[in-house]
Amino acid sequence: MLNPTRFRFTLALVAAATLAACGGGGGGGDSTGSTNTKPAVYSGPISGLGSVTVNGVRFSSSDATLSDDDGAGLRSDDLKLGQTVRVSGSSDDTTSLGNATAVVVQRGLQGAVSAVNVAAGTFTLLGQLVTTNSSTTYEGLTGLTALADGNTVEVYGVVQPAGGILATRLERKTITGTTLRGRVSNLNTTAKTFTVGTLLVNYTNATVNGTLTNGSVVKVKAATAPVANLLNASSVKLSDDSAAYTSAGAASIKIKGVAESAPSAGKLNVSGTPVDISNATLKGGTVVTAGAFLEIKGSWNGTTLVAREVEFEGSRDVQLGGRNELYGAVSAFTSISNFVVNGVTVDASAINGISPSQIAVGTYLEIKGNVVGNVLKATKIEFKSGNPSGGFIEQNGLVSGFVSVSDFRVNGLRVNASSARFEKGSATNLVNGVFVEIKGNLNASGTLVASKVEFESVGR
């Protein structure tokens, strides 16, 4: 099923030599033992799956605690492209690899949309203007053209300088209750009200976590939808990553967000985080302006992110072959333009030299490309045997084809777990239909030799 010889196919305009430099690639093995590994906190949208890639670094997440920002536990297959997350752990800038100890999904806005404007790429949600662009990932609909007034959605993204949200992921789904994230204005501590966008929030009966001020970014939850432009909150929580940054030991912080203004004396806020870019190297641009979408890398001095590097959005996409990446086994195959890896539909029809006979359920691939709507348009594919980029594989899914602990399949990929460490269960729990998360390496015959198997409940 998986050819032991490595094949590499690229679009003509993308140099094959750049693949190893892709965020999450990097060649020589897991970052755990590297002397360049430092404590790290990365905040931004997920750009890659099969582990989790954030801000250009591929983090092994097999030993991480996964949760949302309300503390509810998650499984690895709950992580999706475009979700905004905070990853704590360690990273190595020289290999673009890391090990996560905690991944927290920062939930987005949840409610009913109005004023959908396909031409402008916008709609209104809970009193805020939501802006989409070519990087927005969709689930439950093919794109903004499929969204209608009254549809209920969850939107992940970043708060913009003048308010509103730049969407990184848009899911059409059934919603219970209301979740609002945005910037406080018109705070009235006597009446216990404030506005987010045009929506009035009453927090009289809410649990408030943090000190409210005008301009602060908050997450508001309510049991019901707004009535007559008034939302009665049950909880209000300030969005503040400073505690996580401090716990990282000031070694390596990287955030992705929107510049709230042009810098003054080298200082500005990026999506609510104070940043000093006075001595930073700029990549992909020369002037930081209000509204610029940036990746900021530096260290935390207790109050401010002191930047070493400022990278403008999209500056490395052409070099690396795209902004998104997948590492995993094919779990379903219809055609070269329609197959599934890590729950994402892939279209590889634009890559010359690939035939349908080379891809089947269970084939392990490393894919680079760009999500358009809800499909990843691939620009690069590698078929792998032996150690893949990063030196590890992480797969999750249902066990099938079980013969023995040394012979079963996950997503069609053959697994040998005879030497694995088991968590939340033992080898005797390996039966068809159980959900497992596996970390290991490919051997020369294309079998995933597991070093760890963790059992997870299928129910949500």
Short mmCIF file of C-alpha atoms in Angstrom, two decimals:
data_model
loop_
_atom_site.label_atom_id
_atom_site.label_comp_id
_atom_site.label_asym_id
_atom_site.label_seq_id
_atom_site.Cartn_x
_atom_site.Cartn_y
_atom_site.Cartn_z
CA MET A 1 0.00 0.00 0.00
CA LEU A 2 2.76 2.45 0.88
CA ASN A 3 5.72 2.43 -1.46
CA PRO A 4 8.96 2.23 0.54
CA THR A 5 10.62 4.55 -1.95
CA ARG A 6 10.09 8.24 -1.30
CA PHE A 7 8.43 10.23 -4.04
CA ARG A 8 8.20 13.99 -4.09
CA PHE A 9 5.83 15.90 -6.34
CA THR A 10 5.63 19.69 -6.43
CA LEU A 11 4.11 22.40 -8.53
CA ALA A 12 6.58 23.80 -11.00
CA LEU A 13 6.71 27.16 -9.31
CA VAL A 14 7.68 25.72 -5.89
CA ALA A 15 11.23 24.56 -5.32
CA ALA A 16 11.40 21.05 -3.93
CA ALA A 17 14.26 21.99 -1.65
CA THR A 18 12.02 24.19 0.46
CA LEU A 19 9.90 21.31 1.78
CA ALA A 20 12.07 20.50 4.76
CA ALA A 21 11.86 24.14 5.84
CA CYS A 22 8.10 24.06 6.05
CA GLY A 23 6.64 24.93 9.43
CA GLY A 24 6.54 21.56 11.14
CA GLY A 25 9.09 19.93 8.82
CA GLY A 26 12.67 20.45 9.74
CA GLY A 27 14.27 17.09 9.30
CA GLY A 28 16.23 15.66 12.11
CA GLY A 29 13.99 14.13 14.72
CA ASP A 30 11.84 15.08 17.64
CA SER A 31 12.74 18.34 19.36
CA THR A 32 12.69 16.81 22.84
CA GLY A 33 16.40 16.30 23.17
CA SER A 34 17.61 19.36 21.26
CA THR A 35 19.92 21.77 23.05
CA ASN A 36 18.00 24.59 21.34
CA THR A 37 14.68 23.65 22.94
CA LYS A 38 13.21 26.40 25.11
CA PRO A 39 9.99 26.82 27.10
CA ALA A 40 7.39 28.33 24.78
CA VAL A 41 3.85 29.65 24.47
CA TYR A 42 2.39 30.09 20.98
CA SER A 43 -1.00 31.72 20.34
CA GLY A 44 -2.74 31.77 16.98
CA PRO A 45 -4.83 29.74 14.53
CA ILE A 46 -4.06 26.08 13.83
CA SER A 47 -2.50 25.83 10.38
CA GLY A 48 -1.58 22.14 10.38
CA LEU A 49 -2.85 18.79 11.68
CA GLY A 50 -1.29 15.41 12.39
CA SER A 51 0.13 16.86 15.62
CA VAL A 52 -0.70 20.60 15.73
CA THR A 53 1.04 23.40 13.82
CA VAL A 54 0.76 26.96 15.15
CA ASN A 55 2.73 29.97 13.91
CA GLY A 56 5.10 27.85 11.85
CA VAL A 57 6.02 25.29 14.53
CA ARG A 58 4.77 21.70 14.52
CA PHE A 59 4.05 20.62 18.09
CA SER A 60 3.82 17.01 19.16
CA SER A 61 0.59 16.94 21.16
CA SER A 62 0.42 13.28 22.17
CA ASP A 63 1.44 14.07 25.77
CA ALA A 64 -0.49 17.33 26.01
CA THR A 65 -3.62 18.18 27.97
CA LEU A 66 -6.28 19.27 25.46
CA SER A 67 -9.13 21.52 26.58
CA ASP A 68 -11.19 24.53 25.63
CA ASP A 69 -10.99 27.84 27.49
CA ASP A 70 -13.84 26.76 29.78
CA GLY A 71 -11.75 23.81 30.95
CA ALA A 72 -13.75 21.14 29.11
CA GLY A 73 -11.57 18.25 27.94
CA LEU A 74 -11.06 17.63 24.23
CA ARG A 75 -9.78 14.83 22.03
CA SER A 76 -7.13 15.26 19.36
CA ASP A 77 -9.75 14.96 16.60
CA ASP A 78 -11.54 17.98 18.11
CA LEU A 79 -8.65 20.15 16.91
CA LYS A 80 -9.45 21.75 13.53
CA LEU A 81 -7.73 23.98 11.00
CA GLY A 82 -8.34 27.66 11.76
CA GLN A 83 -9.25 27.23 15.42
CA THR A 84 -7.53 29.80 17.63
CA VAL A 85 -5.44 28.09 20.30
CA ARG A 86 -2.79 28.68 22.92
CA VAL A 87 -0.05 26.04 22.98
CA SER A 88 2.22 25.76 26.02
CA GLY A 89 5.30 23.58 26.04
CA SER A 90 8.71 23.82 24.42
CA SER A 91 10.01 24.58 20.93
CA ASP A 92 13.17 24.66 18.88
CA ASP A 93 13.43 27.52 16.39
CA THR A 94 16.16 25.77 14.41
CA THR A 95 13.97 22.77 13.54
CA SER A 96 10.50 24.40 13.79
CA LEU A 97 9.50 21.53 16.09
CA GLY A 98 8.02 21.55 19.56
CA ASN A 99 6.44 19.48 22.30
CA ALA A 100 3.13 20.67 23.74
CA THR A 101 2.17 20.14 27.35
CA ALA A 102 -1.19 21.95 26.99
CA VAL A 103 -3.33 23.01 24.05
CA VAL A 104 -6.23 25.33 24.89
CA VAL A 105 -8.83 26.04 22.21
CA GLN A 106 -10.07 29.61 22.58
CA ARG A 107 -13.72 29.32 21.64
CA GLY A 108 -15.20 31.82 19.23
CA LEU A 109 -18.47 33.65 18.79
CA GLN A 110 -21.60 31.49 18.75
CA GLY A 111 -24.94 32.78 17.54
CA ALA A 112 -27.15 33.60 14.56
CA VAL A 113 -25.82 35.65 11.64
CA SER A 114 -27.38 38.57 9.82
CA ALA A 115 -26.49 40.99 7.02
CA VAL A 116 -24.49 38.45 5.00
CA ASN A 117 -22.58 40.35 2.30
CA VAL A 118 -20.84 37.91 -0.02
CA ALA A 119 -19.31 40.63 -2.19
CA ALA A 120 -17.67 42.30 0.83
CA GLY A 121 -16.87 38.98 2.54
CA THR A 122 -18.64 40.05 5.73
CA PHE A 123 -21.63 39.36 7.97
CA THR A 124 -22.86 40.51 11.35
CA LEU A 125 -22.82 38.29 14.43
CA LEU A 126 -23.84 39.43 17.92
CA GLY A 127 -23.44 43.07 17.03
CA GLN A 128 -20.00 42.70 15.47
CA LEU A 129 -18.84 42.79 11.89
CA VAL A 130 -17.12 39.51 10.97
CA THR A 131 -14.70 39.70 8.05
CA THR A 132 -13.63 36.65 6.04
CA ASN A 133 -10.74 36.32 3.61
CA SER A 134 -9.01 33.70 1.48
CA SER A 135 -7.48 32.11 4.60
CA THR A 136 -10.81 31.48 6.36
CA THR A 137 -11.56 27.77 6.81
CA TYR A 138 -15.17 26.52 6.63
CA GLU A 139 -17.03 23.54 8.03
CA GLY A 140 -20.66 22.69 7.40
CA LEU A 141 -20.71 24.93 4.35
CA THR A 142 -18.52 25.40 1.30
CA GLY A 143 -17.97 29.10 1.74
CA LEU A 144 -19.64 32.41 2.48
CA THR A 145 -21.96 32.01 -0.50
CA ALA A 146 -23.62 29.12 1.36
CA LEU A 147 -24.29 31.21 4.49
CA ALA A 148 -27.74 32.75 4.97
CA ASP A 149 -29.22 35.17 7.47
CA GLY A 150 -30.44 33.29 10.52
CA ASN A 151 -27.92 30.44 10.24
CA THR A 152 -26.27 29.61 13.57
CA VAL A 153 -22.49 29.45 13.52
CA GLU A 154 -19.32 29.39 15.56
CA VAL A 155 -16.60 31.78 14.44
CA TYR A 156 -12.96 31.58 15.48
CA GLY A 157 -10.70 34.53 14.80
CA VAL A 158 -8.91 37.59 16.09
CA VAL A 159 -10.35 40.85 17.38
CA GLN A 160 -9.59 43.75 15.06
CA PRO A 161 -8.41 47.21 16.15
CA ALA A 162 -11.73 49.01 15.65
CA GLY A 163 -13.73 46.03 16.88
CA GLY A 164 -15.13 43.17 14.90
CA ILE A 165 -13.54 39.82 14.13
CA LEU A 166 -11.24 38.60 11.37
CA ALA A 167 -12.44 35.01 10.94
CA THR A 168 -9.92 32.18 10.71
CA ARG A 169 -12.60 29.44 10.92
CA LEU A 170 -16.36 29.45 10.36
CA GLU A 171 -18.52 26.47 11.33
CA ARG A 172 -22.22 26.21 10.62
CA LYS A 173 -23.70 24.25 13.52
CA THR A 174 -26.54 23.98 16.00
CA ILE A 175 -25.89 26.34 18.90
CA THR A 176 -27.08 26.09 22.50
CA GLY A 177 -26.75 29.39 24.33
CA THR A 178 -24.64 32.34 23.17
CA THR A 179 -20.90 33.02 23.28
CA LEU A 180 -19.53 36.48 22.53
CA ARG A 181 -15.90 37.54 22.24
CA GLY A 182 -14.92 41.13 21.59
CA ARG A 183 -13.72 44.49 22.84
CA VAL A 184 -15.44 46.33 25.72
CA SER A 185 -16.70 49.87 25.20
CA ASN A 186 -19.14 52.19 27.02
CA LEU A 187 -18.50 50.42 30.34
CA ASN A 188 -20.97 51.49 33.04
CA THR A 189 -20.01 49.92 36.37
CA THR A 190 -23.08 51.36 38.07
CA ALA A 191 -25.62 49.94 35.63
CA LYS A 192 -23.31 46.93 35.09
CA THR A 193 -23.46 47.19 31.32
CA PHE A 194 -21.05 47.55 28.43
CA THR A 195 -21.21 47.20 24.69
CA VAL A 196 -19.36 44.90 22.31
CA GLY A 197 -19.80 46.26 18.83
CA THR A 198 -23.41 47.43 18.81
CA LEU A 199 -24.63 44.80 21.28
CA LEU A 200 -25.45 45.88 24.85
CA VAL A 201 -24.32 43.40 27.52
CA ASN A 202 -25.82 43.39 31.01
CA TYR A 203 -23.59 41.62 33.53
CA THR A 204 -25.67 42.23 36.67
CA ASN A 205 -26.12 38.49 37.32
CA ALA A 206 -22.87 37.35 35.73
CA THR A 207 -19.75 35.86 37.24
CA VAL A 208 -16.95 38.26 36.26
CA ASN A 209 -13.38 36.96 36.01
CA GLY A 210 -10.96 39.90 35.90
CA THR A 211 -11.27 43.67 36.04
CA LEU A 212 -13.34 45.18 33.24
CA THR A 213 -11.99 48.25 31.44
CA ASN A 214 -12.85 49.92 28.17
CA GLY A 215 -10.76 48.38 25.42
CA SER A 216 -10.23 45.03 27.13
CA VAL A 217 -11.10 41.86 25.21
CA VAL A 218 -13.64 39.63 26.93
CA LYS A 219 -15.48 36.37 26.46
CA VAL A 220 -19.15 36.58 27.40
CA LYS A 221 -21.47 33.62 27.83
CA ALA A 222 -25.27 33.69 28.09
CA ALA A 223 -27.92 31.03 28.38
CA THR A 224 -30.11 32.66 25.74
CA ALA A 225 -29.78 34.72 22.58
CA PRO A 226 -29.95 38.54 22.68
CA VAL A 227 -33.41 40.13 22.80
CA ALA A 228 -33.91 43.66 21.44
CA ASN A 229 -30.12 44.04 21.17
CA LEU A 230 -29.59 43.18 24.85
CA LEU A 231 -27.60 40.15 26.03
CA ASN A 232 -27.98 39.08 29.66
CA ALA A 233 -24.62 37.54 30.52
CA SER A 234 -24.08 34.56 32.81
CA SER A 235 -20.29 34.95 32.80
CA VAL A 236 -17.71 37.49 31.65
CA LYS A 237 -14.05 36.51 31.40
CA LEU A 238 -11.14 38.69 30.34
CA SER A 239 -8.94 37.27 27.57
CA ASP A 240 -5.45 37.47 29.06
CA ASP A 241 -2.54 35.22 28.15
CA SER A 242 0.01 37.05 30.31
CA ALA A 243 -0.05 34.38 33.04
CA ALA A 244 0.75 31.69 30.47
CA TYR A 245 3.52 33.85 29.01
CA THR A 246 5.04 34.38 32.45
CA SER A 247 4.96 30.66 33.20
CA ALA A 248 6.91 30.01 29.99
CA GLY A 249 9.98 31.53 31.63
CA ALA A 250 10.18 34.42 29.14
CA ALA A 251 12.08 32.17 26.74
CA SER A 252 10.00 31.90 23.57
CA ILE A 253 6.64 33.53 22.91
CA LYS A 254 5.00 33.74 19.50
CA ILE A 255 1.61 35.26 18.83
CA LYS A 256 -0.40 35.88 15.70
CA GLY A 257 -2.72 38.84 15.67
CA VAL A 258 -3.71 42.23 14.28
CA ALA A 259 -1.77 45.44 14.91
CA GLU A 260 -4.14 47.77 16.73
CA SER A 261 -2.19 50.83 15.61
CA ALA A 262 1.04 51.87 13.98
CA PRO A 263 3.89 51.60 16.51
CA SER A 264 4.75 54.64 18.60
CA ALA A 265 8.36 54.65 19.79
CA GLY A 266 8.39 50.99 18.71
CA LYS A 267 5.44 50.00 20.89
CA LEU A 268 1.93 48.86 20.00
CA ASN A 269 -0.72 46.32 20.92
CA VAL A 270 -1.25 43.22 18.78
CA SER A 271 -4.70 41.73 19.43
CA GLY A 272 -4.55 43.00 22.99
CA THR A 273 -0.95 42.02 23.79
CA PRO A 274 1.54 44.85 24.46
CA VAL A 275 4.48 44.48 22.05
CA ASP A 276 7.81 46.28 21.67
CA ILE A 277 9.23 45.93 18.14
CA SER A 278 12.01 48.52 18.57
CA ASN A 279 14.80 46.01 17.93
CA ALA A 280 12.91 43.41 15.89
CA THR A 281 13.76 42.10 12.46
CA LEU A 282 10.91 42.59 9.97
CA LYS A 283 10.16 39.77 7.50
CA GLY A 284 7.89 40.11 4.48
CA GLY A 285 7.33 43.83 4.93
CA THR A 286 9.00 47.07 5.97
CA VAL A 287 6.35 49.16 7.75
CA VAL A 288 3.88 48.03 10.42
CA THR A 289 0.53 49.74 10.04
CA ALA A 290 -2.77 49.51 11.89
CA GLY A 291 -4.67 46.42 10.78
CA ALA A 292 -1.60 44.46 9.66
CA PHE A 293 -1.85 40.71 10.40
CA LEU A 294 1.43 39.78 12.08
CA GLU A 295 3.35 36.96 13.71
CA ILE A 296 5.42 38.27 16.61
CA LYS A 297 8.25 36.21 18.10
CA GLY A 298 10.10 37.26 21.22
CA SER A 299 10.27 37.02 25.00
CA TRP A 300 7.97 38.19 27.78
CA ASN A 301 9.40 40.68 30.29
CA GLY A 302 6.41 40.47 32.62
CA THR A 303 4.29 43.15 30.95
CA THR A 304 5.37 43.29 27.31
CA LEU A 305 6.32 40.93 24.49
CA VAL A 306 9.79 42.12 23.47
CA ALA A 307 9.95 41.12 19.81
CA ARG A 308 12.95 39.58 18.07
CA GLU A 309 11.08 39.05 14.82
CA VAL A 310 7.98 40.43 13.16
CA GLU A 311 6.64 38.46 10.18
CA PHE A 312 3.87 39.75 7.94
CA GLU A 313 1.01 37.37 7.11
CA GLY A 314 1.60 35.33 3.97
CA SER A 315 5.26 36.22 3.59
CA ARG A 316 6.42 32.57 3.64
CA ASP A 317 3.46 30.92 1.93
CA VAL A 318 4.97 30.79 -1.57
CA GLN A 319 8.33 29.60 -0.28
CA LEU A 320 6.83 26.80 1.77
CA GLY A 321 4.10 25.73 -0.64
CA GLY A 322 1.13 27.08 1.26
CA ARG A 323 -0.18 28.15 4.64
CA ASN A 324 -1.65 24.75 5.66
CA GLU A 325 -0.18 21.29 6.18
CA LEU A 326 -1.38 17.79 6.96
CA TYR A 327 0.57 14.81 8.27
CA GLY A 328 -1.37 11.60 8.26
CA ALA A 329 -2.85 8.50 6.69
CA VAL A 330 -5.56 8.68 4.05
CA SER A 331 -8.81 7.65 5.77
CA ALA A 332 -11.06 7.81 2.68
CA PHE A 333 -10.30 7.93 -1.03
CA THR A 334 -12.66 8.72 -3.88
CA SER A 335 -10.31 10.29 -6.43
CA ILE A 336 -7.12 12.31 -6.70
CA SER A 337 -9.27 15.41 -6.24
CA ASN A 338 -11.27 14.02 -3.31
CA PHE A 339 -9.62 12.16 -0.45
CA VAL A 340 -9.47 12.71 3.32
CA VAL A 341 -6.52 13.14 5.69
CA ASN A 342 -7.03 14.09 9.35
CA GLY A 343 -10.68 14.84 8.65
CA VAL A 344 -9.81 17.34 5.91
CA THR A 345 -10.86 16.86 2.28
CA VAL A 346 -7.86 17.18 -0.05
CA ASP A 347 -7.72 18.01 -3.76
CA ALA A 348 -4.32 17.10 -5.28
CA SER A 349 -5.38 17.40 -8.91
CA ALA A 350 -3.10 20.41 -9.51
CA ILE A 351 0.06 18.40 -8.76
CA ASN A 352 1.59 16.85 -11.85
CA GLY A 353 2.84 13.28 -11.75
CA ILE A 354 0.51 11.70 -9.20
CA SER A 355 -1.76 8.87 -10.29
CA PRO A 356 -4.73 7.48 -8.34
CA SER A 357 -2.95 4.16 -7.96
CA GLN A 358 -0.36 5.75 -5.67
CA ILE A 359 -2.90 6.85 -3.05
CA ALA A 360 -5.17 4.54 -1.09
CA VAL A 361 -6.72 4.29 2.36
CA GLY A 362 -3.80 3.91 4.77
CA THR A 363 -1.19 5.70 2.64
CA TYR A 364 0.81 8.06 4.85
CA LEU A 365 1.28 11.51 3.33
CA GLU A 366 2.79 14.87 4.14
CA ILE A 367 0.78 17.56 2.37
CA LYS A 368 1.27 21.29 1.92
CA GLY A 369 -1.30 23.62 0.39
CA ASN A 370 -4.04 26.12 1.07
CA VAL A 371 -7.56 25.59 2.34
CA VAL A 372 -10.11 27.09 -0.03
CA GLY A 373 -13.56 26.96 1.56
CA ASN A 374 -13.57 23.49 3.14
CA VAL A 375 -11.07 21.76 0.82
CA LEU A 376 -7.28 21.78 1.05
CA LYS A 377 -5.87 22.46 -2.41
CA ALA A 378 -2.55 20.61 -2.30
CA THR A 379 0.61 22.08 -3.82
CA LYS A 380 3.03 19.45 -2.46
CA ILE A 381 2.73 15.82 -1.45
CA GLU A 382 5.37 13.49 -0.06
CA PHE A 383 4.90 9.76 0.27
CA LYS A 384 6.88 8.65 3.30
CA SER A 385 8.61 5.58 4.63
CA GLY A 386 10.97 5.48 7.57
CA ASN A 387 11.02 8.54 9.83
CA PRO A 388 8.83 11.33 8.48
CA SER A 389 9.60 15.04 8.81
CA GLY A 390 9.90 15.83 12.50
CA GLY A 391 10.84 12.26 13.34
CA PHE A 392 7.40 11.24 14.61
CA ILE A 393 3.87 10.40 13.56
CA GLU A 394 0.71 11.11 15.52
CA GLN A 395 -2.49 9.45 14.40
CA ASN A 396 -5.95 9.24 15.94
CA GLY A 397 -9.02 7.29 14.98
CA LEU A 398 -10.97 4.10 15.41
CA VAL A 399 -9.23 0.74 15.55
CA SER A 400 -10.17 -1.55 12.65
CA GLY A 401 -8.94 -4.81 11.18
CA PHE A 402 -7.72 -5.96 14.58
CA VAL A 403 -5.68 -9.18 14.47
CA SER A 404 -3.34 -8.68 17.41
CA VAL A 405 -1.56 -5.95 19.35
CA SER A 406 1.09 -6.03 16.64
CA ASP A 407 -1.35 -5.97 13.72
CA PHE A 408 -4.30 -3.59 13.52
CA ARG A 409 -5.21 -0.45 11.61
CA VAL A 410 -6.08 3.17 12.32
CA ASN A 411 -7.32 5.20 9.35
CA GLY A 412 -6.24 2.25 7.22
CA LEU A 413 -2.63 2.57 8.39
CA ARG A 414 -1.19 -0.64 9.81
CA VAL A 415 -0.02 -0.33 13.44
CA ASN A 416 2.30 -2.45 15.55
CA ALA A 417 1.87 -1.57 19.24
CA SER A 418 3.70 -4.55 20.72
CA SER A 419 6.32 -2.27 22.34
CA ALA A 420 4.06 0.69 23.07
CA ARG A 421 3.27 2.42 26.33
CA PHE A 422 -0.49 2.31 26.99
CA GLU A 423 -2.44 5.07 28.74
CA LYS A 424 -6.05 5.03 29.98
CA GLY A 425 -6.17 1.34 29.16
CA SER A 426 -3.98 -1.62 28.23
CA ALA A 427 -3.27 -3.86 25.27
CA THR A 428 -6.30 -5.96 26.19
CA ASN A 429 -8.53 -2.96 25.40
CA LEU A 430 -7.45 -2.91 21.76
CA VAL A 431 -10.55 -4.01 19.86
CA ASN A 432 -12.26 -2.83 16.71
CA GLY A 433 -14.18 0.41 17.19
CA VAL A 434 -12.26 1.92 20.12
CA PHE A 435 -10.83 5.41 19.63
CA VAL A 436 -7.06 5.70 20.12
CA GLU A 437 -4.38 8.34 19.82
CA ILE A 438 -1.03 6.92 18.70
CA LYS A 439 2.50 8.27 18.50
CA GLY A 440 5.34 6.44 16.79
CA ASN A 441 7.41 6.07 13.63
CA LEU A 442 7.02 4.42 10.25
CA ASN A 443 9.25 1.46 9.53
CA ALA A 444 10.58 0.63 6.08
CA SER A 445 7.47 -1.39 5.18
CA GLY A 446 5.12 1.46 6.03
CA THR A 447 3.90 0.16 9.40
CA LEU A 448 3.41 2.64 12.22
CA VAL A 449 5.49 1.27 15.11
CA ALA A 450 3.78 2.80 18.12
CA SER A 451 5.66 4.14 21.12
CA LYS A 452 2.44 5.29 22.82
CA VAL A 453 -1.24 4.32 22.59
CA GLU A 454 -3.84 6.34 24.50
CA PHE A 455 -7.48 5.34 24.72
CA GLU A 456 -10.16 8.03 24.54
CA SER A 457 -13.91 7.95 24.83
CA VAL A 458 -15.77 8.12 21.52
CA GLY A 459 -18.60 10.12 23.10
CA ARG A 460 -18.30 13.89 23.38
#
